[in-house]
Coordinates of C-alpha atoms in Angstrom, one line a residue:
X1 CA -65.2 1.0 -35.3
X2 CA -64.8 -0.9 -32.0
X3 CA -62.2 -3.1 -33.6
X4 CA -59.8 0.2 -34.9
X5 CA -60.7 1.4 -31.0
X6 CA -59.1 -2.3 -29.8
X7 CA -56.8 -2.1 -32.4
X8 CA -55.4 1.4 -30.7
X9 CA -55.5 0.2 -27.2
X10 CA -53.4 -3.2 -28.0
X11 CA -51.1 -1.1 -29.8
X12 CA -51.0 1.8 -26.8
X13 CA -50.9 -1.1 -24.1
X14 CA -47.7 -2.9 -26.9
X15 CA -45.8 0.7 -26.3
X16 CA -46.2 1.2 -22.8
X17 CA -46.6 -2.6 -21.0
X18 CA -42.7 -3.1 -20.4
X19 CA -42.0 0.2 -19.1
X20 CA -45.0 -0.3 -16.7
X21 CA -43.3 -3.8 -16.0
X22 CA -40.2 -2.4 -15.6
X23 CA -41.5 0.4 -13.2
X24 CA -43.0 -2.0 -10.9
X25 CA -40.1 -4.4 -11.1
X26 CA -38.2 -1.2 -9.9
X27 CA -40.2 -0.6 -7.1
X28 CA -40.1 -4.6 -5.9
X29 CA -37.0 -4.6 -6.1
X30 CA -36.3 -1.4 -4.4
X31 CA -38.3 -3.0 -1.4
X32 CA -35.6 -5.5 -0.5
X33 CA -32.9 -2.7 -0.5
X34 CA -35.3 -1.1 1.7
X35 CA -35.6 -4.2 4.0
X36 CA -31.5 -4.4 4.1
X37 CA -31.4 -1.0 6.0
X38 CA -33.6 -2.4 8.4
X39 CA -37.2 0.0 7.3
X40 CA -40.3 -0.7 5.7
X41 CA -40.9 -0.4 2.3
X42 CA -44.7 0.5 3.0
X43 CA -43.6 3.3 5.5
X44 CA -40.8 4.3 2.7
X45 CA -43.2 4.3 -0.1
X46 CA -45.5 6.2 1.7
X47 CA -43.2 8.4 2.6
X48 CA -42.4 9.0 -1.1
X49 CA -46.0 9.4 -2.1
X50 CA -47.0 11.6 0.5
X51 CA -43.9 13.7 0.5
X52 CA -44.5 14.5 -3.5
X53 CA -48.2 14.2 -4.0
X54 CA -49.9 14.6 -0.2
X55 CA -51.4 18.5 -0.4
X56 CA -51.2 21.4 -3.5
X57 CA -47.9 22.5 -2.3
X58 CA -46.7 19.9 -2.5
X59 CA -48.0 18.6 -5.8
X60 CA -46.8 22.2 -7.1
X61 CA -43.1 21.4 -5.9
X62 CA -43.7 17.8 -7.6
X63 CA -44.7 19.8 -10.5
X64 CA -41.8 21.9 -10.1
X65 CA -39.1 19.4 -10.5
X66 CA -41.1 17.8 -13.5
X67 CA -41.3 20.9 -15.0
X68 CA -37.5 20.8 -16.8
X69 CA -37.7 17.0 -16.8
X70 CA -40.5 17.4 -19.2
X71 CA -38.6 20.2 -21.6
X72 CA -35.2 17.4 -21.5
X73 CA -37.1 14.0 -22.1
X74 CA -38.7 15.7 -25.5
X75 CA -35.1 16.7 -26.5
X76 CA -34.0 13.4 -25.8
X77 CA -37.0 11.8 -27.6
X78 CA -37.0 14.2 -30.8
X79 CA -33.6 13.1 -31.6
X80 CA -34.2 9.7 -31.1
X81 CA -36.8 10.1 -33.7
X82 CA -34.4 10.9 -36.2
X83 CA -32.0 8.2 -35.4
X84 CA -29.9 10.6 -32.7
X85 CA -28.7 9.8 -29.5
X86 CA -28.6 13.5 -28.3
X87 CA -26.6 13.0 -25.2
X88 CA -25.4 16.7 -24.8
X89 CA -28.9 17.5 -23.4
X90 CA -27.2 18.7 -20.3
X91 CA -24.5 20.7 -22.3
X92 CA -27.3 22.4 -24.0
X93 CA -29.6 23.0 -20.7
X94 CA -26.3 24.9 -19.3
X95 CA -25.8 27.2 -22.5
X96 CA -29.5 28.1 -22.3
X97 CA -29.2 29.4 -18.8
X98 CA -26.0 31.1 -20.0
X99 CA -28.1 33.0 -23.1
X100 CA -31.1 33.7 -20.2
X101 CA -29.2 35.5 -17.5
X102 CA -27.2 37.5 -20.7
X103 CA -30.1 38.4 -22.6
X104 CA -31.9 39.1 -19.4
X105 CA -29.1 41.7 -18.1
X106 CA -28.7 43.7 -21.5
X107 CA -32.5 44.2 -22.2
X108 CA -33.3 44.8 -18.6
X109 CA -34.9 47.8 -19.2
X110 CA -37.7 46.1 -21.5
X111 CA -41.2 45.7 -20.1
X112 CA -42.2 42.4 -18.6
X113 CA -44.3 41.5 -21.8
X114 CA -41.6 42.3 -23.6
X115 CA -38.6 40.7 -22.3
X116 CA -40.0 37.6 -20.6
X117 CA -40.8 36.2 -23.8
X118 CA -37.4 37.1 -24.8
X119 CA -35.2 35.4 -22.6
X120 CA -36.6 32.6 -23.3
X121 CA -36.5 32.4 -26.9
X122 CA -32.5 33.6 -25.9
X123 CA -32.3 30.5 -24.5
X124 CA -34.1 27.7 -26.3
X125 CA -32.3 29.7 -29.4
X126 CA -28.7 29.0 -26.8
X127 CA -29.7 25.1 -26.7
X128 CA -30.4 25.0 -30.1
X129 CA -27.4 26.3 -31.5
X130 CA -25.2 23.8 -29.4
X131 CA -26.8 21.5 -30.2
X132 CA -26.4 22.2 -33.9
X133 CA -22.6 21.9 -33.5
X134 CA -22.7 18.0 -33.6
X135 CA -25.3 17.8 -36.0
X136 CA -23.4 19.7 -38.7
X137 CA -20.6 17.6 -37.5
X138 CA -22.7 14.4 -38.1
X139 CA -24.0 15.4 -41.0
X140 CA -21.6 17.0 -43.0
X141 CA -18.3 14.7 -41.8
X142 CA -20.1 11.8 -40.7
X143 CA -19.0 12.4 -36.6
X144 CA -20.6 10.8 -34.2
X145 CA -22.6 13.0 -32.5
X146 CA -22.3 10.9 -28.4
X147 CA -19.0 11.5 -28.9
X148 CA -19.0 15.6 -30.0
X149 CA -22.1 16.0 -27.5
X150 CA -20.1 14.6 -24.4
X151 CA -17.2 16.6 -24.6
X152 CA -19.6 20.1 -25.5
X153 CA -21.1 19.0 -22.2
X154 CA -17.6 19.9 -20.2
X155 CA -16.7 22.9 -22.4
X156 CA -21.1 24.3 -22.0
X157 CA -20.1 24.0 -18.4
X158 CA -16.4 25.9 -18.4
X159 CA -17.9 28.3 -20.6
X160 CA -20.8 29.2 -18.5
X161 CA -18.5 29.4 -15.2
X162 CA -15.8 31.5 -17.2
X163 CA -18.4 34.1 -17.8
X164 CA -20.1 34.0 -14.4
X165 CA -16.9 35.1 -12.9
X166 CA -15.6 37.5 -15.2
X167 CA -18.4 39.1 -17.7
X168 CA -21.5 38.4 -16.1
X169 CA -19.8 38.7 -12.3
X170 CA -21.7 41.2 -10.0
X171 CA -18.4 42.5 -9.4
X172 CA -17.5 43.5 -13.3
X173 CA -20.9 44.9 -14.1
X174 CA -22.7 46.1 -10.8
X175 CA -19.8 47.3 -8.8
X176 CA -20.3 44.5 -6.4
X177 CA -17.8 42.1 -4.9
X178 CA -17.1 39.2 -6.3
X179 CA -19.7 36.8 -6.2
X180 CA -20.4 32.8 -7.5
X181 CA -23.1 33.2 -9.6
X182 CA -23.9 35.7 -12.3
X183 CA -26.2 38.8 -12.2
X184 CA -29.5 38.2 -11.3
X185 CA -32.5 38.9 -13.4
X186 CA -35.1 41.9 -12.5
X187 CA -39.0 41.2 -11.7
X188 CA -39.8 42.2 -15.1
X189 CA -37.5 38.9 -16.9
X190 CA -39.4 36.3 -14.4
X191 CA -42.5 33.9 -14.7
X192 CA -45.0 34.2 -12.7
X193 CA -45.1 32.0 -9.7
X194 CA -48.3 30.0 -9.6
X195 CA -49.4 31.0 -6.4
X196 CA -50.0 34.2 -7.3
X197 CA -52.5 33.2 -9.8
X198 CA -53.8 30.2 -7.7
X199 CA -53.4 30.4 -3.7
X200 CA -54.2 26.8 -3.2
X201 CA -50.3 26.1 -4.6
X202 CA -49.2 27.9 -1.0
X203 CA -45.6 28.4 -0.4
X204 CA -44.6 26.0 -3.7
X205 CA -42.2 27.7 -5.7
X206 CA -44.2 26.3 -9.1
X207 CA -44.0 28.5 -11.9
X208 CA -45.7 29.2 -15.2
X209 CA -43.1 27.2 -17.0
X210 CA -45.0 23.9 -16.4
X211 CA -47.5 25.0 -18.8
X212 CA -45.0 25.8 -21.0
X213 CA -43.6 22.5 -20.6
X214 CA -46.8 20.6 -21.3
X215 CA -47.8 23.0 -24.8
X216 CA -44.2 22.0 -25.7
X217 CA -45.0 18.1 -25.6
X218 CA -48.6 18.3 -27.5
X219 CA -46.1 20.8 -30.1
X220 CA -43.4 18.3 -30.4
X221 CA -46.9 15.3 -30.9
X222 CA -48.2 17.9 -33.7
X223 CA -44.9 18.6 -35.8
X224 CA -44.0 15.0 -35.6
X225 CA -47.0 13.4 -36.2
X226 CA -48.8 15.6 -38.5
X227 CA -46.1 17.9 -40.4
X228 CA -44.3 16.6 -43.9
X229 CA -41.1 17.8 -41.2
X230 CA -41.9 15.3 -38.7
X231 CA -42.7 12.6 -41.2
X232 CA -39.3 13.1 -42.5
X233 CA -37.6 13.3 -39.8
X234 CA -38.9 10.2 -38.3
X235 CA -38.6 8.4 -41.5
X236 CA -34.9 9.1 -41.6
X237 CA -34.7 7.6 -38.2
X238 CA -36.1 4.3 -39.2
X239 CA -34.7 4.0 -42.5
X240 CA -32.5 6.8 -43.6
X241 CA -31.4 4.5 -46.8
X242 CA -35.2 4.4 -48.1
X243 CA -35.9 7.9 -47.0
X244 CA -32.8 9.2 -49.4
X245 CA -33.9 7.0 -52.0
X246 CA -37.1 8.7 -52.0
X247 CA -35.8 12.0 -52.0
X248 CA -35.9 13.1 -48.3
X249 CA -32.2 15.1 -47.3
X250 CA -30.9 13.1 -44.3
X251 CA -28.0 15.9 -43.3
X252 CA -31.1 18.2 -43.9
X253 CA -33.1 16.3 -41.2
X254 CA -30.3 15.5 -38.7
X255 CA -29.4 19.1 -38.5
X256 CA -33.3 20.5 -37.9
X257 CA -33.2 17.4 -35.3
X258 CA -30.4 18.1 -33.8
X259 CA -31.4 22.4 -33.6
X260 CA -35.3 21.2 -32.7
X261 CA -33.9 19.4 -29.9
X262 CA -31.1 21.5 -28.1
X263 CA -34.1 23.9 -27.9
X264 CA -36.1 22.1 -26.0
X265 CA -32.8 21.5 -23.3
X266 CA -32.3 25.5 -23.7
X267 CA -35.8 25.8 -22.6
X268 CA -35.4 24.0 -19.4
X269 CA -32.5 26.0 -18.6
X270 CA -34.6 29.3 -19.8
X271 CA -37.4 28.3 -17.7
X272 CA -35.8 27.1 -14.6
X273 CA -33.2 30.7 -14.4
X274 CA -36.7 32.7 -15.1
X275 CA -38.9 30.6 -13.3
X276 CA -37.0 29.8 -10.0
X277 CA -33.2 30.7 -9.8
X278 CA -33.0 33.8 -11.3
X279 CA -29.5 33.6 -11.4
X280 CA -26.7 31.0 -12.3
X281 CA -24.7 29.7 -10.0
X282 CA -21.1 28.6 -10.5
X283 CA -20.6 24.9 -10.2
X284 CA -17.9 22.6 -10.7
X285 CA -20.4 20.3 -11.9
X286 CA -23.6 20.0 -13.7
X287 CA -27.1 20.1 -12.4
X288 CA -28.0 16.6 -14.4
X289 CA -31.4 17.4 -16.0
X290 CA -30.2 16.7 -19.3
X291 CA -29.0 12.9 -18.5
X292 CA -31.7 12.6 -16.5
X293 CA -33.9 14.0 -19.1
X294 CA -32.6 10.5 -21.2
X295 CA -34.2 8.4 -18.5
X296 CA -37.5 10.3 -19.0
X297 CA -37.1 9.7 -23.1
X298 CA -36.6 6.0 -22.2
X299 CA -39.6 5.5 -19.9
X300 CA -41.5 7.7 -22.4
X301 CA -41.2 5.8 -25.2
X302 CA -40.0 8.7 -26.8
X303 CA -43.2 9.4 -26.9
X304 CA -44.3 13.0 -26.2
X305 CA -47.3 12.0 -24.0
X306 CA -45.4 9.3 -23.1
X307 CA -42.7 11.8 -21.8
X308 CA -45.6 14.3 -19.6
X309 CA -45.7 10.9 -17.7
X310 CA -42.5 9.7 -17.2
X311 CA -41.4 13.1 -16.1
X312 CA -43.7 13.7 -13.8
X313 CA -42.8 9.8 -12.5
X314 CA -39.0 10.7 -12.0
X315 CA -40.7 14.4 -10.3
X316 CA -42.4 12.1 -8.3
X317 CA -39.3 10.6 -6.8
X318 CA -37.2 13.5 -6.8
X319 CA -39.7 15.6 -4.6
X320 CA -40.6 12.7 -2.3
X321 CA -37.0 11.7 -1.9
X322 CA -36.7 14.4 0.9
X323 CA -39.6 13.2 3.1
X324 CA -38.0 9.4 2.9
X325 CA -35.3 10.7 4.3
X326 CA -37.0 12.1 6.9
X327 CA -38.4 8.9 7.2
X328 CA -35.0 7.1 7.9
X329 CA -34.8 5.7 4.2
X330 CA -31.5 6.4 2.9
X331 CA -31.7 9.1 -0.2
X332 CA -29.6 6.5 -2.2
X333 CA -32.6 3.8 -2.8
X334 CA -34.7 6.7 -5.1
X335 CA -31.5 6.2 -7.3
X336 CA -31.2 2.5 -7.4
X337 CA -35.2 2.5 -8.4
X338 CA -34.4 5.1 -11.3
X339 CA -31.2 2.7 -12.0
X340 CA -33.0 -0.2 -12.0
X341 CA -35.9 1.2 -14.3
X342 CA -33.2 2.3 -16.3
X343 CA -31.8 -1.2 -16.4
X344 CA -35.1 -2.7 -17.6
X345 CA -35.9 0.1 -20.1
X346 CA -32.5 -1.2 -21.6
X347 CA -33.3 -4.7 -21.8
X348 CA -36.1 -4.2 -24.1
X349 CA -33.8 -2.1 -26.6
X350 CA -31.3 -4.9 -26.3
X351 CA -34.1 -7.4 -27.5
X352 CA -34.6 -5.4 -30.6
X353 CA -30.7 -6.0 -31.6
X354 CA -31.6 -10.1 -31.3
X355 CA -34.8 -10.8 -32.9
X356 CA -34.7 -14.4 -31.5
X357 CA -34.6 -13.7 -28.1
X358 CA -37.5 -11.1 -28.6
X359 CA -39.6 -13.6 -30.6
X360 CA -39.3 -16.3 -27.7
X361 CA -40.2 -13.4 -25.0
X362 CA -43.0 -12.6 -27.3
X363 CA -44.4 -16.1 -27.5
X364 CA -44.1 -16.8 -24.2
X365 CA -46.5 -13.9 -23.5
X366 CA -48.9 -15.3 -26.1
X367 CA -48.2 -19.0 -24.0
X368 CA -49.4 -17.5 -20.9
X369 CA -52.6 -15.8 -22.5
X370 CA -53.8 -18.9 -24.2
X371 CA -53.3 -20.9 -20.5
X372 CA -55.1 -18.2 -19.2
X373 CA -57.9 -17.8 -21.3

């Protein structure tokens, strides 16, 4: 028994030890660009730490930006299972909010009960659906799916602005002038803001969508892990040969992989228009949860546990960016740390493509144990 439990931790501490690495080598490094603009990186760190995590509101706005972090690194990470590199996360985050706001304005005369639950199922069912485009695609025709998923990114993103001014404008269905973001939902198609339910969260704008965050992750660890879906589905991302040779349907598998995981992106977008916007805004560009949420994946191992931590890691940064600034730390050196984890993250996937190189960084480790010990 105490050798399976070692067994689990080695294999646990195997997963997760270069990420760690790579976060800390993030931060070190970080520190000289801090020194270069003349501040300290104890005051700046400080400052990040204090400005995300110092106090419930501001844990709850830490919690806040984690919230659709958490919904795009699982997206990211269930297609990697399957051998996908979903890169239209962001594409499908946009058409979820675009399903939201719709689904929210034509049933706005449904009870709360009724039509919060709704909106978002609109919009996870939005994500899902574009996201299903490049897995037929990839399945059926054999197209890559970065390739259909980057260019559904632009058209998510035209799409959602073509209806904000015309359709979905103020002006066309409320009479209104012309405005730059769509209608906005009623009280009865919003989540409840944590602060109603606990005062300690203050002025935070935290809503109930971080616990749907979190039941999605242990969800996602449940169907993978313990479903004959998930077991196929990972199987055809480590061998997809083997797993047709014993009878598992790979275009089956990349499609449900592909629908499972626009979903989860459709969610953020659902959650974060119900939660905190209400609304969506016309941009020329996008809001970059989805490529961030591929960061999140990365650090996560793919993992969904993994992903509740790594999300809540780049939440971290994102909420204490503001007090750096405050500080006299220039915003830009929270993005050269996400950068340079990203940098690491990538070396190790680049080890796996030269078996050599990994066995030689792997001895080396078991060098420096032995001197140790």
């Amino acid at each position: 028994m105490e050798k399976t439990t070692e067994t689990r931790w080695e294999q646990l501490w195997d997963n997760f030890k270069f990420p760690l690495l790579s976060i800390f080598l993030a931060f070190l490094i970080g520190s000289i660009f801090i020194i270069l603009t003349g501040n300290s990186p104890f005051v700046a760190y400080y400052a990040l730490i204090s400005g995300s995590l110092f106090g419930m509101s501001r844990i709850g706005e830490t919690l806040l930006k984690t919230t659709p972090l958490i919904f795009t690194g699982l997206s990211i990470a269930f297609a990697f299972r399957c051998g996908l590199f979903n890169i239209g996360a962001e594409g499908q985050f946009i058409i979820g909010t675009l399903f939201t706001v719709t689904a929210g304005y034509i049933f706005r005369d449904l009870p709360a009960v009724v039509l919060i639950p709704l909106v978002l199922t609109s919009g996870a069912l939005g994500g899902g659906l574009w996201a299903a485009i490049p897995g037929v695609l990839k399945a059926k025709f054999g197209v890559h799916e970065v390739i259909v998923t980057i260019m559904l990114n632009y058209t998510a993103l035209f799409l959602t602005n073509f209806f904000i001014r015309t359709s979905l404008n103020p002006s066309t269905l409320q009479g209104d002038v012309q405005k730059a973001h769509s209608v906005i939902l009623g009280d009865n198609a919003r989540l409840t803001n944590m602060s109603d339910i606990l005062p300690i969260f203050g002025n935070s704008s935290l809503h109930t969508g971080i616990f749907i965050a979190i039941a999605a992750a242990f969800v996602m660890w449940y169907l993978l892990y313990k479903t004959t879906m998930g077991y196929e589905i990972r199987s055809v991302g480590s061998n997809p040969f083997a797993s047709e040779y014993g009878g598992i349907s790979i275009s089956a598998n990349i499609i449900k992989a592909m629908f499972i995981s626009g979903m989860l992106s459709g969610l953020a977008g659902a959650t974060l228009i119900s939660g905190l916007t209400f609304k969506v805004d016309q941009a020329p560009a996008s809001a970059g949860y989805g490529f961030t949420g591929i960061a999140v994946a990365l650090v996560g191992k793919n993992h969904p546990l993994g992903v509740l931590a790594s999300a809540l890691l780049f939440g971290i940064l994102a909420n204490g960016e503001r007090k750096m600034q405050i500080a006299g730390i220039p915003k830009e050196v929270v993005g050269i740390i996400q950068g340079i984890i990203i940098i690491f993250i990538a070396g190790e996937a680049i080890l796996q493509y030269f078996p050599d190189l990994k066995k030689k960084f792997k001895r080396k480790g078991s060098k420096t144990e032995v001197a140790e010990k």
